[in-house]
Short mmCIF file of C-alpha atoms and ligand atoms in Angstrom, two decimals:
data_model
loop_
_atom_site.label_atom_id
_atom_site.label_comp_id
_atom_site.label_asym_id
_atom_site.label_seq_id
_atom_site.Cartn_x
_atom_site.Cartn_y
_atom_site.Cartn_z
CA UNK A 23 2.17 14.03 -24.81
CA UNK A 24 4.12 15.75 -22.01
CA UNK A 25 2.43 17.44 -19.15
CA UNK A 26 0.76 20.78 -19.66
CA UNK A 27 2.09 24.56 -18.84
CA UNK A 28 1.35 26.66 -17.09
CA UNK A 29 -0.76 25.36 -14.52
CA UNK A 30 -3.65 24.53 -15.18
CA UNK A 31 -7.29 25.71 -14.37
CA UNK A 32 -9.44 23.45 -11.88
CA UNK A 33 -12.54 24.86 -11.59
CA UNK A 34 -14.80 22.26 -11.70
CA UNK A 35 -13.00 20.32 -8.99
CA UNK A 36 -13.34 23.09 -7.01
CA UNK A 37 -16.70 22.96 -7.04
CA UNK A 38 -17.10 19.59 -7.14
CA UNK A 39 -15.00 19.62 -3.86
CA UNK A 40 -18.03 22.14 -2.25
CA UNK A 41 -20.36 19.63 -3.28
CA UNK A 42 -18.56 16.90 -1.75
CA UNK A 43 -18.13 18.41 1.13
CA UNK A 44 -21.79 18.31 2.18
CA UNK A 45 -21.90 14.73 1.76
CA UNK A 46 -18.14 13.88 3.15
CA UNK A 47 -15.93 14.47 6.08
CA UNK A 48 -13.51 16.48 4.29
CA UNK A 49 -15.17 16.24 0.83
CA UNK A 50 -13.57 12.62 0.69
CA UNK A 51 -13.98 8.89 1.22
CA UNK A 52 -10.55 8.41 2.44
CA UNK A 53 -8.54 10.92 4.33
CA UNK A 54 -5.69 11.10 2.65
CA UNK A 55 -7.08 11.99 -0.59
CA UNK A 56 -8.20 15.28 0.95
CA UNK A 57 -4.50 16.91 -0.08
CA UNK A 58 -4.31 18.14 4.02
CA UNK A 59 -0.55 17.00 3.95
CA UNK A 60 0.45 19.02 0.40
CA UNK A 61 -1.76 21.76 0.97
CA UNK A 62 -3.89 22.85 -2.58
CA UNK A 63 -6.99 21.33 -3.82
CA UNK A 64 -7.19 17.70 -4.85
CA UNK A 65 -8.40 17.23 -8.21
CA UNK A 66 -11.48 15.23 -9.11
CA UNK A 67 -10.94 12.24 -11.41
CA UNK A 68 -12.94 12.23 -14.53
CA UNK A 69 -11.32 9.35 -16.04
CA UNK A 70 -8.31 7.24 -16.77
CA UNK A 71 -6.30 5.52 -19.23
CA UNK A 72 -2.50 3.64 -18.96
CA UNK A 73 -0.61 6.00 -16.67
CA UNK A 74 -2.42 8.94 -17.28
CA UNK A 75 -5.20 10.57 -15.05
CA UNK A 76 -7.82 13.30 -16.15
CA UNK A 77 -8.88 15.71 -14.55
CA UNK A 78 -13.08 17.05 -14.09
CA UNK A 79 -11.40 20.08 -15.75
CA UNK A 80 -10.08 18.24 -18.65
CA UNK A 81 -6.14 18.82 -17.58
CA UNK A 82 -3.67 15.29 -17.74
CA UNK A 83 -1.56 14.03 -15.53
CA UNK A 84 0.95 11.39 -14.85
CA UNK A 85 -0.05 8.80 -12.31
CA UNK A 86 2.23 8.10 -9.69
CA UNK A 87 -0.09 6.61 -6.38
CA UNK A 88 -1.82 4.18 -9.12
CA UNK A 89 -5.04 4.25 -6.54
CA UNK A 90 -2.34 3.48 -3.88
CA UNK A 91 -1.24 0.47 -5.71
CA UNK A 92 -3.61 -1.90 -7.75
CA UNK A 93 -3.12 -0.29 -11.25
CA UNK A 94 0.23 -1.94 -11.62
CA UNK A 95 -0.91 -2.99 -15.57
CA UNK A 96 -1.98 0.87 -15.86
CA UNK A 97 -5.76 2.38 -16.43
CA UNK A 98 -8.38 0.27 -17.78
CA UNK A 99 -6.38 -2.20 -19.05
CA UNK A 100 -8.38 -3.97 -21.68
CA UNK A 101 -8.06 -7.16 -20.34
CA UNK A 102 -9.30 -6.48 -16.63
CA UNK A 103 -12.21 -4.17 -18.23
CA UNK A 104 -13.68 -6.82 -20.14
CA UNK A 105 -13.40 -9.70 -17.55
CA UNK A 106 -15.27 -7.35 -15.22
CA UNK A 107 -18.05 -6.54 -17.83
CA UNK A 108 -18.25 -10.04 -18.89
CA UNK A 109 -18.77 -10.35 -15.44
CA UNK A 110 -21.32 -7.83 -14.81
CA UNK A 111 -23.61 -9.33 -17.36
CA UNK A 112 -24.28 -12.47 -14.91
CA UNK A 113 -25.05 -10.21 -12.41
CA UNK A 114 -22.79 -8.05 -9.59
CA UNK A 115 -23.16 -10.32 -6.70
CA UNK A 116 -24.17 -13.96 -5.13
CA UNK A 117 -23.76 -14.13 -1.57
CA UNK A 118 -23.08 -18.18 -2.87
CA UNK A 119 -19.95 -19.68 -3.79
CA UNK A 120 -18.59 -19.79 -7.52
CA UNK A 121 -15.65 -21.43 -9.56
CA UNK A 122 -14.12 -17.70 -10.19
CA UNK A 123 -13.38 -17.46 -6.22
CA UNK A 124 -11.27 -20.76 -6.29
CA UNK A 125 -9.81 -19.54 -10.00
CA UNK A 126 -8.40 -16.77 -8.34
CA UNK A 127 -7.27 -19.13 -5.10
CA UNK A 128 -5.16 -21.07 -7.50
CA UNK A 129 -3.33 -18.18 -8.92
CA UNK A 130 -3.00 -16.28 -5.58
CA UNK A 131 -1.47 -20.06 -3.97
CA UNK A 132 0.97 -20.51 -7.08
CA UNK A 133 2.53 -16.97 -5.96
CA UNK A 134 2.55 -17.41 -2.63
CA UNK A 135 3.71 -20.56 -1.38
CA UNK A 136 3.80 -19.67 2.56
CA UNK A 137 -0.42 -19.34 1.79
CA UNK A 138 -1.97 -23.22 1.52
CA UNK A 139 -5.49 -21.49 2.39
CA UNK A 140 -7.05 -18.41 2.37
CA UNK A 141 -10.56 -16.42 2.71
CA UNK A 142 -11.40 -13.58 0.73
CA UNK A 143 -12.74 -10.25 1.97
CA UNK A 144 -13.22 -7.06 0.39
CA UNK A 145 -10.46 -4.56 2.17
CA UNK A 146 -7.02 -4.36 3.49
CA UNK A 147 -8.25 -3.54 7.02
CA UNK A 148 -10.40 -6.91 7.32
CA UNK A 149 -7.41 -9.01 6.16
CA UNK A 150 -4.91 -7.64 8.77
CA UNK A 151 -7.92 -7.58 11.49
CA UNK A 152 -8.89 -10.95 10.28
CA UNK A 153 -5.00 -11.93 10.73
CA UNK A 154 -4.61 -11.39 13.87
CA UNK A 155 -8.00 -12.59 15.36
CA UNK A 156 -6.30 -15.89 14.14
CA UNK A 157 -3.48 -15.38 15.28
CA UNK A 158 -4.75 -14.83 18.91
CA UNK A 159 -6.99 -18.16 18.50
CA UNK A 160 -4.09 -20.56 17.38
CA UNK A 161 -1.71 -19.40 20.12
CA UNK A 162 -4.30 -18.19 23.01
CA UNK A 163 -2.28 -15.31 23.42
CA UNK A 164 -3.32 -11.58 23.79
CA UNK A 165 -0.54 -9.27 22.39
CA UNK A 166 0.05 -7.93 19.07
CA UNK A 167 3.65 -6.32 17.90
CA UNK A 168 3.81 -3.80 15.06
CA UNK A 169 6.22 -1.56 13.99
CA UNK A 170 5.68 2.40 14.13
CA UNK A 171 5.25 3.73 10.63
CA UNK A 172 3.91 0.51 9.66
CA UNK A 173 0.09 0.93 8.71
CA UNK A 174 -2.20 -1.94 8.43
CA UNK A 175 -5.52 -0.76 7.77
CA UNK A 176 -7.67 1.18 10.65
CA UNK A 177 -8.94 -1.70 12.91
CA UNK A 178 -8.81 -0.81 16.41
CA UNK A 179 -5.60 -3.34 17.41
CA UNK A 180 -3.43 -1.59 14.22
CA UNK A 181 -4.10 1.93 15.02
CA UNK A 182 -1.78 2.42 18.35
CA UNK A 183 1.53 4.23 18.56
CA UNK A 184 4.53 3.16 20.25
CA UNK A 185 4.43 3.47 24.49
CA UNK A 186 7.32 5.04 25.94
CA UNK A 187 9.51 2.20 26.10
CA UNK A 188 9.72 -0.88 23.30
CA UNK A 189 8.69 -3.15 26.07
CA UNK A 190 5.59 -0.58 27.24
CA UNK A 191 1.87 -1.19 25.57
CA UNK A 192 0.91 0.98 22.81
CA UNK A 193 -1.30 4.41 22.83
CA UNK A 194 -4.02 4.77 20.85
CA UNK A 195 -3.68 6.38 17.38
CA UNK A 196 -6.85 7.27 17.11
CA UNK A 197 -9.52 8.81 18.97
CA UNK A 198 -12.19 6.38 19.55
CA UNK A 199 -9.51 3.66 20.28
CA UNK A 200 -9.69 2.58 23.52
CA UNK A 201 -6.71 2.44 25.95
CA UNK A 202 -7.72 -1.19 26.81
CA UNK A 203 -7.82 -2.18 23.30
CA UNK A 204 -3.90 0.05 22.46
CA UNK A 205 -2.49 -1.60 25.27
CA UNK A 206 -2.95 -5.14 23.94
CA UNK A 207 -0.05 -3.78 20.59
CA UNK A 208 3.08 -3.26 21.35
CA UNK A 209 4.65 -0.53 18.63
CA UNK A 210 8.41 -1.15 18.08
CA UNK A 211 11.04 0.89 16.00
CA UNK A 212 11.54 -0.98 12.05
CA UNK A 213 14.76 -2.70 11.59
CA UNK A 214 15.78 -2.73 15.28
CA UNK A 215 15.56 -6.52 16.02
CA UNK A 216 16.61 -6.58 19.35
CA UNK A 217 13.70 -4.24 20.42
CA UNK A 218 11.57 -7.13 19.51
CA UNK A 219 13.83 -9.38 21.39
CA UNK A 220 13.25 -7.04 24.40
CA UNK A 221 9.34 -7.24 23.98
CA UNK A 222 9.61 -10.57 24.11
CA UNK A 223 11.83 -10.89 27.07
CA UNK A 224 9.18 -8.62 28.88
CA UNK A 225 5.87 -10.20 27.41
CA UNK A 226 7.14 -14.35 27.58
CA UNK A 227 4.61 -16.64 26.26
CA UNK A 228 2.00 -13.93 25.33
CA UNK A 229 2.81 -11.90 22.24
CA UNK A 230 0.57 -13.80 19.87
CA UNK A 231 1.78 -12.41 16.41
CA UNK A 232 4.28 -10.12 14.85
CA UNK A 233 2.98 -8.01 12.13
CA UNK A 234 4.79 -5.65 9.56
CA UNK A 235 5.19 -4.65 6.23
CA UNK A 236 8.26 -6.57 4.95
CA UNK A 237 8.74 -3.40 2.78
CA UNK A 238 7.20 -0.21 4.73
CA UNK A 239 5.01 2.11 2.24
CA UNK A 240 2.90 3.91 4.83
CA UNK A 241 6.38 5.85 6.17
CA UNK A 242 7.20 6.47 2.74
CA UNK A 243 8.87 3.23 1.47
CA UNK A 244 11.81 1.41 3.90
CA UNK A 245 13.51 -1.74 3.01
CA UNK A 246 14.11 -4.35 5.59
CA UNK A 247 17.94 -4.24 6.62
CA UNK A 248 19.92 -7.02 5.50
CA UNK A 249 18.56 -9.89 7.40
CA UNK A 250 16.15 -8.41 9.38
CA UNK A 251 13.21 -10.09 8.21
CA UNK A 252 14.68 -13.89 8.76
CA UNK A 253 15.86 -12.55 12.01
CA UNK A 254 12.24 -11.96 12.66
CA UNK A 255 10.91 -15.39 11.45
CA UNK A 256 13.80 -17.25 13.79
CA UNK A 257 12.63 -14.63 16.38
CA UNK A 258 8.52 -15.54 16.41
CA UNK A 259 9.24 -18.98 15.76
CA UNK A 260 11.34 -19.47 18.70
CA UNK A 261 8.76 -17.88 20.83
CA UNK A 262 5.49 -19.52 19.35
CA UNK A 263 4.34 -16.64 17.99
CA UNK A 264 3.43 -16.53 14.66
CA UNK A 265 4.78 -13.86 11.95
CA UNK A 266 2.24 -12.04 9.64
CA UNK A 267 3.58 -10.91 6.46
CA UNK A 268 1.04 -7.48 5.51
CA UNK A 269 1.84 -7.51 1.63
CA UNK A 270 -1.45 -5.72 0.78
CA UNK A 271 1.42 -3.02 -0.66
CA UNK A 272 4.09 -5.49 -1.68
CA UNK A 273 2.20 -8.20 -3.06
CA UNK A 274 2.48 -9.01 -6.40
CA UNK A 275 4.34 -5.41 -6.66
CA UNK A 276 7.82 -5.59 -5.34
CA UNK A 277 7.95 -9.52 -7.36
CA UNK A 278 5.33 -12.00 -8.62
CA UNK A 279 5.13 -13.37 -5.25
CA UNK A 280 5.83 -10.31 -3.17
CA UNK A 281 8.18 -9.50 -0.70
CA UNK A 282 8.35 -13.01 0.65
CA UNK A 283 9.74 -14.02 -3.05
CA UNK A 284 11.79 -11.24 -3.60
CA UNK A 285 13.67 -11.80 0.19
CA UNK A 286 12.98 -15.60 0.38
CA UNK A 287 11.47 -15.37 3.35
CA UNK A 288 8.69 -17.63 5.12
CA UNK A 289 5.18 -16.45 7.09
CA UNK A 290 2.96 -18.01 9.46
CA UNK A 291 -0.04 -15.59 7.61
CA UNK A 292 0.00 -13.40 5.00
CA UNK A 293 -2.46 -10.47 4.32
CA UNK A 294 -2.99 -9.60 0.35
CA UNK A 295 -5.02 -6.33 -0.99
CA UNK A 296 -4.83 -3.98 -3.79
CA UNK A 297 -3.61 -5.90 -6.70
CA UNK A 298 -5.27 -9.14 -6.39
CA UNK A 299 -8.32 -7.12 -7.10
CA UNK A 300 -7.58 -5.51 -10.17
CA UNK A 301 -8.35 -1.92 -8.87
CA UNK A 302 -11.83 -3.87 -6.92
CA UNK A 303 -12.03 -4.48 -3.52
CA UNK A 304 -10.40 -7.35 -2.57
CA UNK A 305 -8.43 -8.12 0.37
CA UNK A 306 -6.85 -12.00 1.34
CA UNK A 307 -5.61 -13.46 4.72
CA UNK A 308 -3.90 -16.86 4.09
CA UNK A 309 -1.64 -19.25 5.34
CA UNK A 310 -0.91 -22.37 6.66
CA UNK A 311 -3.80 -25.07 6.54
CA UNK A 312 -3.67 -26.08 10.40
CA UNK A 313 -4.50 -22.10 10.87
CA UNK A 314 -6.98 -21.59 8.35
CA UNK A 315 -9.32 -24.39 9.33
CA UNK A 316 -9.50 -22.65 12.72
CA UNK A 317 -11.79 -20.21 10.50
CA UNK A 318 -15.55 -20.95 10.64
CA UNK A 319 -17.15 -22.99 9.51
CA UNK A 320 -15.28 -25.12 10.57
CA UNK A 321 -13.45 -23.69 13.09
CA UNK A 322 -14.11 -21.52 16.34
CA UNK A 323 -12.87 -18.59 14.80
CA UNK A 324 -15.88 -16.21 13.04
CA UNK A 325 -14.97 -14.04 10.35
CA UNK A 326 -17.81 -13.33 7.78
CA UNK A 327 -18.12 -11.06 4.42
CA UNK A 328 -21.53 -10.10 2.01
CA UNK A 329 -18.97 -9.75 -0.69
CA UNK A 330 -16.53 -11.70 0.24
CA UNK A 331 -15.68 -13.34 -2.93
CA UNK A 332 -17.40 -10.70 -5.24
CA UNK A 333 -17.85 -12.16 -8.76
CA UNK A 334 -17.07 -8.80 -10.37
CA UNK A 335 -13.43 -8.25 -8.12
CA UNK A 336 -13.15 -12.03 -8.77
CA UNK A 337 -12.89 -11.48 -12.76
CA UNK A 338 -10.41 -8.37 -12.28
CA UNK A 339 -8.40 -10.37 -10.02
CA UNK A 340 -7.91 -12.95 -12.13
CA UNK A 341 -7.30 -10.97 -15.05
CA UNK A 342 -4.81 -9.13 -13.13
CA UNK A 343 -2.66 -11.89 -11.86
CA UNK A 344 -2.76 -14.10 -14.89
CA UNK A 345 -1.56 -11.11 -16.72
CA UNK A 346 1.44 -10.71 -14.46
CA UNK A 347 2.00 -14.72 -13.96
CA UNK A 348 2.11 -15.11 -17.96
CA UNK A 349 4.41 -12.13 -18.80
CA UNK A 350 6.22 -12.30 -15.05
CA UNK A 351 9.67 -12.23 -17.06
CA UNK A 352 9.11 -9.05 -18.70
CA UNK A 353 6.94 -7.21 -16.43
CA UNK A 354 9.36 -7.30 -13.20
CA UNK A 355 11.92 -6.26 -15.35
CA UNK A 356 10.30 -3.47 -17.08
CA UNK A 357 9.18 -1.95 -14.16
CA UNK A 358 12.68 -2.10 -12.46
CA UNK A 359 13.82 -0.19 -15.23
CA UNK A 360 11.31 2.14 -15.54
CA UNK A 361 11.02 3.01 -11.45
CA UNK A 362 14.99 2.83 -11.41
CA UNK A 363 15.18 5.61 -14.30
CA UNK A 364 12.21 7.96 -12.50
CA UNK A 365 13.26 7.80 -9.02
CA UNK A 366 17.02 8.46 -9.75
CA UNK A 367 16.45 10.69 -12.58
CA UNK A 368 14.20 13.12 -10.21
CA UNK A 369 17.02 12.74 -7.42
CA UNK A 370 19.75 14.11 -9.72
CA UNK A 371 17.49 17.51 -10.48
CA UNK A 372 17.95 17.47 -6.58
CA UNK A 373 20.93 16.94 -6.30
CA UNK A 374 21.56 19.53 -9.10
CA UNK A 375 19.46 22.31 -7.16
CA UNK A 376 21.22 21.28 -3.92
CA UNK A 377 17.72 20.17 -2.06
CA UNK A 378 18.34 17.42 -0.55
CA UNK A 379 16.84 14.71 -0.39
CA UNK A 380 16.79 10.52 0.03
CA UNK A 381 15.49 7.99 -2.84
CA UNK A 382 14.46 4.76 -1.22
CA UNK A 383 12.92 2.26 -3.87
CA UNK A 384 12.12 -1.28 -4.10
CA UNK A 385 10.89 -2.20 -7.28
CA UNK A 386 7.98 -0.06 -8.54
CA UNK A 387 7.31 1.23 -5.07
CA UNK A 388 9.38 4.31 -3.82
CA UNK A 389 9.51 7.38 -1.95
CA UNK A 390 11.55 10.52 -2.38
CA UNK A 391 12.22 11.80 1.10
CA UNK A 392 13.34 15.69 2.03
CA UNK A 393 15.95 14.89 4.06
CA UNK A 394 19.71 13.94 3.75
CA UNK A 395 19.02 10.48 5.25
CA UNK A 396 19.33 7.57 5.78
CA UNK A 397 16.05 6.57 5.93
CA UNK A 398 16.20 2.98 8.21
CA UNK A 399 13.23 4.12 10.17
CA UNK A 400 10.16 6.06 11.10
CA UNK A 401 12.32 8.37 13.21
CA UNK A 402 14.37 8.95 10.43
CA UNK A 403 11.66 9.66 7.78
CA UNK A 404 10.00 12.01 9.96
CA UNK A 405 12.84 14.20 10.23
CA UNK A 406 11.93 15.00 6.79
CA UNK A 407 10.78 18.72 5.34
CA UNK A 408 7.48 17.66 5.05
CA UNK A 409 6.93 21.41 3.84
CA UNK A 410 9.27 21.12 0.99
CA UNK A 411 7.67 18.51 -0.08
CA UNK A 412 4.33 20.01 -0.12
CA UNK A 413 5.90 23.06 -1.88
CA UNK A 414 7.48 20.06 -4.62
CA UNK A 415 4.20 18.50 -4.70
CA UNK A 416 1.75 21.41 -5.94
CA UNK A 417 4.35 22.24 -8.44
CA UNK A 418 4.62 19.09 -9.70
CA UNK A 419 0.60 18.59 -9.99
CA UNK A 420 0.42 22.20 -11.79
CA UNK A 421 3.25 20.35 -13.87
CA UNK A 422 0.77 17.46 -14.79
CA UNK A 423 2.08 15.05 -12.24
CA UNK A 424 0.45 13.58 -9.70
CA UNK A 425 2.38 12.11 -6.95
CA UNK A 426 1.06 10.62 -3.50
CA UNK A 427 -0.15 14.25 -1.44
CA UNK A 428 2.11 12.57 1.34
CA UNK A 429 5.56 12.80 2.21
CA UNK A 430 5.19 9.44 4.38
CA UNK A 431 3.52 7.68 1.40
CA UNK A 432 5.21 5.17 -1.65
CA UNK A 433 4.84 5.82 -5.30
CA UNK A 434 4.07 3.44 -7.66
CA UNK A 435 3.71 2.97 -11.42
CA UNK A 436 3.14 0.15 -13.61
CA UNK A 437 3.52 -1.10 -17.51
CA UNK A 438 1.95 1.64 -18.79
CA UNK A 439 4.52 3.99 -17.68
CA UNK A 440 6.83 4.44 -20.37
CA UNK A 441 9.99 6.71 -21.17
CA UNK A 442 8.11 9.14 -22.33
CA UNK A 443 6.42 9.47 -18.99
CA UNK A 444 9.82 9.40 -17.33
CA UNK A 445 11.57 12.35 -19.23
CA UNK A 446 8.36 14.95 -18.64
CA UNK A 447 8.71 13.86 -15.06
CA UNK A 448 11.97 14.72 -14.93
CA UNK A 449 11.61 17.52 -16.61
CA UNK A 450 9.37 19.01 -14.25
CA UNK A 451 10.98 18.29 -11.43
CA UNK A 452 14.19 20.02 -12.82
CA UNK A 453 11.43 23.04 -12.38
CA UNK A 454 9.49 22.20 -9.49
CA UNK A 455 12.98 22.04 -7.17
CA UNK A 456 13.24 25.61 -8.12
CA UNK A 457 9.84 26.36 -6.36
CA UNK A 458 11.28 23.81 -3.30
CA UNK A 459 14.14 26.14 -2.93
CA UNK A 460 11.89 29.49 -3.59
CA UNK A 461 10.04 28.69 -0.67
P1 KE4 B 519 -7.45 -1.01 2.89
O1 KE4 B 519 -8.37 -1.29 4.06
O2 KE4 B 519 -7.25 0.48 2.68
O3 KE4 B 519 -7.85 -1.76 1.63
O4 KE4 B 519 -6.01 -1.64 3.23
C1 KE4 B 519 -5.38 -1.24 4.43
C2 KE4 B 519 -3.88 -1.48 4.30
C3 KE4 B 519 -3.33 -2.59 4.93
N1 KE4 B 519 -2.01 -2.86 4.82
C4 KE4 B 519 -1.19 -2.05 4.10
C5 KE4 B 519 0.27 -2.38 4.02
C6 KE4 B 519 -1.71 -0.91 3.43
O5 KE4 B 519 -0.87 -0.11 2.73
C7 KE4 B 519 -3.08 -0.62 3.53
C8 KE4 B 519 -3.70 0.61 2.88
N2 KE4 B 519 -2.80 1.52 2.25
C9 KE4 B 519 -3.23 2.89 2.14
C10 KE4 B 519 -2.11 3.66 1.42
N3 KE4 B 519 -1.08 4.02 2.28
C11 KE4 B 519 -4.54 3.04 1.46
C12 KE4 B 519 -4.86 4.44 1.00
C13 KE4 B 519 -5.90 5.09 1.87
O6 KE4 B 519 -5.90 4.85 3.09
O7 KE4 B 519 -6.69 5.87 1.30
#
């Protein structure tokens, strides 16, 4: 089945997209999802199976954001479907404990080593916010470092941008953030280690924790440099600050256990999300015992959830993850191959229509950037032609594929995607590059 020509009629999202947008900022839950940074009209969903989306207008498309990650074992994957509805028939929710929170604990620990405990909670954002209020408590200091082009959910703390200097306090990122709150984060440039041994030479004795995406996704995907990331961990260890590994992206994507298996690296905390739900919401902070049991109840440090633990995200989590731990040696593999053949596949159509353009790809995460690169850093990807890529992206959605409406976003695909998916892709990006260069 290869993607449908010519493009196709959306009607019914259209209208859909009126309806939602009496109800919604933007018609939409989430902001990126509103298409701003493509231009068009986002599609509604309708349903979804393996690596194919459909549309309320009954048009197909090739998945490539995979709900921004979790799908890695494709669209209702039999197995995850029927633990949640299994599930379901108990009931959707507690509010008490139950075995299927520590069944997922044990398969979460076995991956990730660096994590001895962990707490559940049901988003991204509350891991990373979760994190750091930790952090703070265990070392009694105040400052936070990130790393512009870095995202980490949209807690207060996490949504600054870097001050004029590395060694100056962050600006909010948001309105509604206030200036007090931004100038507790310092924002520092990715893979420039020494900018975070100048913030430390300013700040002694009061950054508290070092956060980052081992792997950046939310600037379009970065690798660390060659040692950067063990430069960090000698770095915050030497100053008593602790590291904080976000791999709500990474985990259980880029390897079984994440970015901190794939680079052999250590964390003080690490922050889980996406995939250890199944495609519900789940989010994890973990790490090292003498940390965690700062946590309440038995602790001084309060951090609380109503679904915390959610039977229902439970039984897709553990579906999920025991999936991937029991066919690990073909699954990593596989989707090597698969992300190797897509990524550089499209890149040669560019190269072939002369647009150029940068592949960076770890794994099954990627991001093709409009620009002739390197891409080390957020400076760098934001030199990009954010404009051909929004001319790329409509064509290749009327082309029946559907890639993140971003420019500084990853893609993703999982088992499901085959080589059948990869050759229409291709194939329409041989045409959509000739819209890129039409302008
Ligand atoms: P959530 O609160 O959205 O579950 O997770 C926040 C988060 C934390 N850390 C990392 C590394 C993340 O990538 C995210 C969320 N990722 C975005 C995609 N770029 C979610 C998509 C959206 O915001 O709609």
């Amino acid at each position: 089945m290869s993607p449908q020509f010519p493009a196709p009629v959306r009607t019914r999202s259209k209208a859909l997209q009126q309806r939602a947008e009496r109800f919604f900022p933007g018609g939409v839950n989430s902001p990126v999802r509103a298409f701003r940074a493509v231009g068009g009209a986002p599609p509604f969903v309708q349903s979804a199976q393996g690596a194919w989306l459909t549309d309320a207008d009954g048009n197909r498309y090739i998945d490539y954001f995979s709900s921004w990650g979790p799908m890695i074992l494709g669209h209702a994957f039999p197995p995850v479907v029927e633990a949640i509805q299994r599930a379901a028939r108990s009931s959707a929710s507690f509010g008490a404990s139950t075995a299927a929170e520590a069944d997922l604990a044990e398969r979460v620990t076995a991956c990730y080593p660096a994590i001895e405990k962990l707490r559940f909670v049901s988003s991204g954002t509350e891991a990373t916010m979760s994190a750091i209020r930790l952090a703070r408590a265990a070392t009694g200091r105040k400052i936070i470092v990130k790393f512009e082009g870095c995202y980490h959910g949209h807690s207060d703390g996490l949504l600054v941008k870097a001050g004029s200097g590395v060694a100056t306090f962050g600006i909010p990122g948001s309105a509604g953030v206030p200036e007090e709150i931004a100038h507790l984060t310092l924002a520092l440039p990715y893979n420039d280690l020494p900018a975070v041994e100048a913030a430390f030479a300013a700040h002694p004795n009061a950054i508290a924790a070092v956060i980052l995406e081992p792997v950046v996704g939310n600037a379009g995907c970065i690798p660390p440099a060659p040692g950067y990331l063990a430069g960090l961990r000698a770095l915050t260890a030497r100053e008593g600050a602790l590291l904080i590994a976000d791999e709500v992206m990474t985990g259980f994507r880029v390897a079984l256990g994440g970015a901190l298996e794939l680079y052999g690296v250590d964390a003080d905390l690490v922050t889980l999300g996406k995939i250890v739900g199944g495609g519900l919401p789940v989010g994890v902070f973990g790490g090292k015992r003498g940390l965690m049991d700062l946590l309440a109840p038995i602790g001084p440090v309060y951090q609380a959830g109503t679904l915390s633990g959610n039977p229902l995200a439970m039984a897709a989590g553990i579906a999920t993850l025991s999936y991937l731990q029991d066919h690990a040696a073909q699954v990593y593999p596989q989707l090597e191959a698969t992300a190797k053949a897509v990524a550089e596949g499209v890149a040669a159509e560019a190269a072939r229509a002369g647009v150029p353009l940068t592949v960076n790809r770890v794994g099954a995460m990627w991001t093709w950037f409009f620009t002739p690169g390197p891409v080390t850093d957020y400076a760098q990807a934001a030199l990009s032609d954010t404009a051909a890529f929004g001319r790329f992206h409509r064509a290749m959605l009327d082309a029946g594929v559907w890639l993140p409406p971003s420019q500084f976003e990853a893609a993703f695909l999982g088992t499901a995607h085959g080589e059948e998916e990869v050759a229409a892709t291709i194939a329409a990006a041989r045409a959509a590059f000739q819209a890129v260069i039409a302008g």
